[in-house]
């Protein structure tokens, strides 16, 4: 049986805001200590990432004990309800470590594998976005929903493109080579450091397009739904966006943009 999407969103939002408040209060002044590394020496984790994910798991399972869970900092849990949660407790950990105020909590719910609900909150500023599949995406102003419609793009050559780079040096080198071919063909790029916040920014017109390789499901799920529901087209190399490639653009330039990204060798 299908879960009520508004109920799932209400849970995602309640837990996301509590998690953001926890991270805000737990963050010491200055640099945050790194507790371990993952895919490379620069792919860092802090004790606060881990504690934040534990908090989110506890709250979700207290409310919905039969659901599954996929989180960046813990083991996957297979559920029995058809709903599973895809969670990044801090998306933008490097920014968090250095004190750059662009890192968020990203919580999505999937029904039978399809992302149906997303909630993203910028921990430092409190800015919040939500989305329900088929029902739109919005920025929150208190409890009010300011519906998002991504603006059209007149010329690709004038596009401001959000992007990011993988933590693995060999992958970064390939991304940099593709970027060298790409950057003369657009206005400029922005590397903000939090994929979910990039995608929410794209949905509200802060950027014209997006490209990144190496995203994990928790980087993409909630922000990707916010972007899609704002009218953007998301694609992978050929088919759905995935770890190999995520591209996003307004339908007015999507095909031309996807062609450009592929031609640059991403
Ligand atoms: C990272 C951020 C970054 C992206 C990386 C992600 P994390 O997530 O979203 O913008 O470029 O690919 O891994 O590690 O800070 O949760
Ligand atoms: Ca993270």
Coordinates of C-alpha atoms and ligand atoms in Angstrom, one line a residue:
X1 CA 0.0 0.0 0.0
X2 CA 1.2 3.5 -0.9
X3 CA 2.1 5.8 2.1
X4 CA 0.6 9.2 2.3
X5 CA 3.2 11.5 0.8
X6 CA 2.2 14.6 2.9
X7 CA 2.7 12.5 6.0
X8 CA 6.1 11.4 4.9
X9 CA 7.0 15.0 4.1
X10 CA 5.8 16.1 7.5
X11 CA 8.1 13.5 9.2
X12 CA 11.0 14.4 6.9
X13 CA 10.6 18.1 7.8
X14 CA 10.2 17.6 11.5
X15 CA 13.2 15.3 11.7
X16 CA 15.3 17.5 9.3
X17 CA 14.7 20.6 11.4
X18 CA 15.5 18.8 14.6
X19 CA 18.7 17.4 13.0
X20 CA 19.7 20.9 11.8
X21 CA 19.1 22.4 15.2
X22 CA 21.3 19.6 16.7
X23 CA 24.2 20.2 14.3
X24 CA 24.0 24.0 14.9
X25 CA 24.2 23.6 18.6
X26 CA 26.9 20.9 18.5
X27 CA 29.2 22.8 16.2
X28 CA 32.2 24.3 18.1
X29 CA 33.6 27.7 17.0
X30 CA 36.4 27.5 14.4
X31 CA 37.4 24.3 12.7
X32 CA 35.6 21.0 13.5
X33 CA 37.8 17.9 14.2
X34 CA 37.7 15.2 11.6
X35 CA 37.0 11.7 13.1
X36 CA 37.8 9.6 10.0
X37 CA 38.0 9.5 6.3
X38 CA 36.1 7.4 3.6
X39 CA 36.7 7.2 -0.1
X40 CA 40.0 9.2 0.0
X41 CA 42.1 11.1 2.6
X42 CA 40.1 14.3 1.8
X43 CA 36.6 12.6 2.1
X44 CA 36.1 13.4 5.8
X45 CA 33.6 12.6 8.5
X46 CA 33.1 14.2 11.9
X47 CA 31.6 12.8 15.1
X48 CA 28.7 15.3 14.5
X49 CA 27.9 13.8 11.0
X50 CA 27.6 10.4 12.7
X51 CA 25.6 11.6 15.7
X52 CA 23.3 13.5 13.4
X53 CA 22.6 10.4 11.4
X54 CA 21.9 8.4 14.6
X55 CA 19.4 11.0 15.6
X56 CA 17.6 10.9 12.3
X57 CA 17.5 7.1 12.3
X58 CA 16.1 7.0 15.8
X59 CA 13.4 9.5 15.0
X60 CA 12.4 7.9 11.7
X61 CA 12.3 4.3 13.1
X62 CA 10.3 5.6 16.2
X63 CA 7.7 6.9 13.8
X64 CA 7.8 4.2 11.1
X65 CA 9.5 1.0 12.4
X66 CA 8.9 -1.0 9.2
X67 CA 10.6 1.3 6.8
X68 CA 14.1 0.9 5.2
X69 CA 17.0 3.3 5.6
X70 CA 20.0 4.3 3.4
X71 CA 22.2 6.8 5.1
X72 CA 25.7 8.1 4.3
X73 CA 27.2 7.3 7.7
X74 CA 25.6 4.0 8.6
X75 CA 24.6 0.5 7.4
X76 CA 21.6 0.2 5.1
X77 CA 18.5 -1.2 6.7
X78 CA 16.0 -3.2 4.4
X79 CA 12.4 -2.4 5.3
X80 CA 9.2 -4.2 4.8
X81 CA 6.8 -1.4 4.2
X82 CA 7.9 -0.3 0.6
X83 CA 9.1 3.0 2.0
X84 CA 12.8 3.7 2.5
X85 CA 14.6 6.8 3.6
X86 CA 17.6 8.2 1.9
X87 CA 19.6 10.5 4.2
X88 CA 22.6 12.7 4.2
X89 CA 23.0 14.0 7.8
X90 CA 25.4 16.7 6.7
X91 CA 25.7 17.4 2.9
X92 CA 28.7 19.7 2.6
X93 CA 30.9 18.2 5.4
X94 CA 34.0 20.0 4.2
X95 CA 32.2 23.3 4.4
X96 CA 31.0 22.3 7.9
X97 CA 34.5 21.5 9.0
X98 CA 35.9 24.8 7.8
X99 CA 32.9 26.9 8.9
X100 CA 31.7 27.9 5.4
X101 CA 27.9 28.3 6.0
X102 CA 26.7 26.1 3.2
X103 CA 25.9 22.6 4.5
X104 CA 22.5 21.0 4.9
X105 CA 20.5 18.1 6.1
X106 CA 19.0 16.1 3.2
X107 CA 16.1 13.7 3.8
X108 CA 14.2 11.9 1.1
X109 CA 11.6 9.1 1.1
X110 CA 11.3 6.5 -1.6
X111 CA 8.2 4.5 -2.3
X112 CA 9.0 1.2 -4.1
X113 CA 12.4 2.7 -5.1
X114 CA 11.0 6.0 -6.5
X115 CA 11.8 9.2 -4.7
X116 CA 8.4 10.7 -3.6
X117 CA 9.3 13.2 -0.9
X118 CA 12.3 15.5 -0.3
X119 CA 13.3 18.0 2.4
X120 CA 16.5 20.0 2.5
X121 CA 17.6 22.5 5.1
X122 CA 20.6 24.7 5.1
X123 CA 21.8 24.2 8.6
X124 CA 23.6 27.6 9.0
X125 CA 20.9 29.8 7.5
X126 CA 17.8 27.8 8.2
X127 CA 16.6 28.1 4.6
X128 CA 14.4 25.1 3.8
X129 CA 13.0 23.4 0.7
X130 CA 10.4 20.7 0.2
X131 CA 9.0 18.6 -2.6
X132 CA 6.4 15.9 -3.2
X133 CA 6.5 13.9 -6.5
X134 CA 3.7 15.2 -8.8
X135 CA 2.8 18.0 -6.4
X136 CA 5.6 20.5 -6.9
X137 CA 8.4 21.9 -4.9
X138 CA 8.7 25.0 -2.8
X139 CA 10.9 27.1 -0.4
X140 CA 9.4 27.4 3.0
X141 CA 8.7 30.8 4.6
X142 CA 7.7 29.6 8.0
X143 CA 5.0 27.1 7.2
X144 CA 4.0 28.8 4.0
X145 CA 5.1 27.1 0.8
X146 CA 6.6 29.5 -1.9
X147 CA 6.2 27.3 -5.0
X148 CA 9.3 27.1 -7.2
X149 CA 9.3 27.3 -11.0
X150 CA 12.8 27.3 -12.5
X151 CA 13.3 30.1 -15.0
X152 CA 14.0 29.5 -18.7
X153 CA 17.5 29.9 -20.0
X154 CA 17.9 32.1 -23.2
X155 CA 21.4 31.1 -24.2
X156 CA 23.6 28.3 -23.0
X157 CA 26.7 30.5 -23.5
X158 CA 25.3 32.7 -20.7
X159 CA 24.5 29.9 -18.3
X160 CA 25.8 29.8 -14.7
X161 CA 26.4 26.2 -13.9
X162 CA 26.7 24.6 -10.4
X163 CA 29.0 21.6 -10.1
X164 CA 31.1 19.6 -7.8
X165 CA 34.1 17.3 -7.7
X166 CA 34.6 13.8 -6.4
X167 CA 37.0 13.1 -3.5
X168 CA 39.0 10.5 -5.4
X169 CA 42.1 12.1 -7.0
X170 CA 41.9 10.1 -10.3
X171 CA 38.2 10.9 -10.7
X172 CA 38.9 14.6 -10.0
X173 CA 41.6 14.7 -12.6
X174 CA 39.1 13.4 -15.3
X175 CA 36.5 15.8 -14.1
X176 CA 38.9 18.7 -14.3
X177 CA 39.8 17.7 -17.9
X178 CA 36.2 17.7 -18.9
X179 CA 35.7 21.0 -17.1
X180 CA 38.5 22.6 -19.0
X181 CA 36.6 21.9 -22.3
X182 CA 33.2 23.0 -20.7
X183 CA 34.0 26.2 -19.0
X184 CA 34.8 28.3 -22.1
X185 CA 31.3 27.4 -23.4
X186 CA 29.2 28.8 -20.5
X187 CA 29.1 32.0 -18.4
X188 CA 30.9 30.4 -15.4
X189 CA 30.7 27.6 -12.8
X190 CA 30.1 27.6 -9.1
X191 CA 31.4 24.9 -6.8
X192 CA 29.5 25.6 -3.6
X193 CA 30.2 22.2 -1.9
X194 CA 26.8 20.7 -1.2
X195 CA 25.0 18.9 -4.0
X196 CA 21.6 19.1 -2.3
X197 CA 21.9 22.8 -1.8
X198 CA 23.1 23.2 -5.4
X199 CA 20.0 21.5 -6.7
X200 CA 17.7 23.5 -4.5
X201 CA 19.5 26.7 -5.7
X202 CA 19.0 25.5 -9.3
X203 CA 15.3 25.1 -8.6
X204 CA 15.0 28.7 -7.5
X205 CA 17.0 30.2 -10.3
X206 CA 20.4 30.8 -8.5
X207 CA 22.0 28.7 -11.3
X208 CA 21.0 27.9 -14.8
X209 CA 22.2 24.3 -14.9
X210 CA 24.0 21.6 -13.0
X211 CA 26.6 18.9 -13.7
X212 CA 28.3 16.5 -11.4
X213 CA 29.8 13.0 -11.4
X214 CA 30.1 10.6 -8.4
X215 CA 27.0 11.6 -6.5
X216 CA 25.6 9.1 -4.1
X217 CA 21.9 8.5 -3.7
X218 CA 21.8 10.6 -0.5
X219 CA 23.5 13.6 -2.3
X220 CA 20.9 13.5 -5.0
X221 CA 17.5 12.2 -3.7
X222 CA 15.9 15.1 -2.0
X223 CA 17.5 18.0 -3.9
X224 CA 16.9 16.1 -7.2
X225 CA 13.2 15.9 -6.5
X226 CA 13.1 19.7 -5.6
X227 CA 14.8 20.5 -8.9
X228 CA 12.6 18.1 -11.0
X229 CA 9.4 19.4 -9.4
X230 CA 10.4 23.0 -10.2
X231 CA 10.3 22.0 -13.9
X232 CA 14.0 21.1 -14.5
X233 CA 15.0 18.1 -16.6
X234 CA 17.4 15.7 -14.9
X235 CA 19.4 13.1 -16.9
X236 CA 22.4 10.8 -16.7
X237 CA 24.8 9.9 -19.4
X238 CA 22.0 8.0 -21.2
X239 CA 18.9 7.6 -19.1
X240 CA 18.2 8.4 -15.4
X241 CA 20.8 10.4 -13.4
X242 CA 23.1 8.2 -11.4
X243 CA 26.5 8.0 -9.8
X244 CA 28.2 8.1 -13.3
X245 CA 26.6 11.5 -14.2
X246 CA 23.9 13.9 -13.1
X247 CA 23.0 16.8 -15.4
X248 CA 20.1 19.2 -14.9
X249 CA 18.7 22.1 -16.9
X250 CA 15.6 23.9 -17.9
X251 CA 13.6 22.2 -20.8
X252 CA 14.3 25.3 -22.9
X253 CA 18.0 24.2 -23.2
X254 CA 18.1 20.7 -21.8
X255 CA 18.9 18.7 -24.9
X256 CA 21.5 21.2 -26.1
X257 CA 23.0 21.3 -22.6
X258 CA 23.2 17.5 -22.2
X259 CA 24.9 17.3 -25.6
X260 CA 27.5 19.9 -24.5
X261 CA 28.2 18.1 -21.3
X262 CA 28.6 14.7 -23.1
X263 CA 30.8 16.3 -25.8
X264 CA 33.1 17.7 -23.1
X265 CA 33.8 14.2 -21.9
X266 CA 32.0 14.1 -18.5
Ligands
LIG1 C1 29.5 16.1 -1.0 C2 28.9 17.4 -1.5 C3 29.7 18.0 -2.6 C4 29.8 17.0 -3.8 C5 30.4 15.7 -3.3 C6 29.6 15.1 -2.2 P1 29.3 15.4 1.5 O1 28.8 15.5 0.0 O2 27.5 17.2 -1.9 O3 29.0 19.2 -3.1 O4 30.6 17.6 -4.8 O5 30.4 14.8 -4.4 O6 30.2 14.0 -1.7 O7 30.5 14.5 1.4 O8 29.7 16.7 2.0 O9 28.2 14.8 2.2
LIG2 CA1 27.5 13.9 4.1

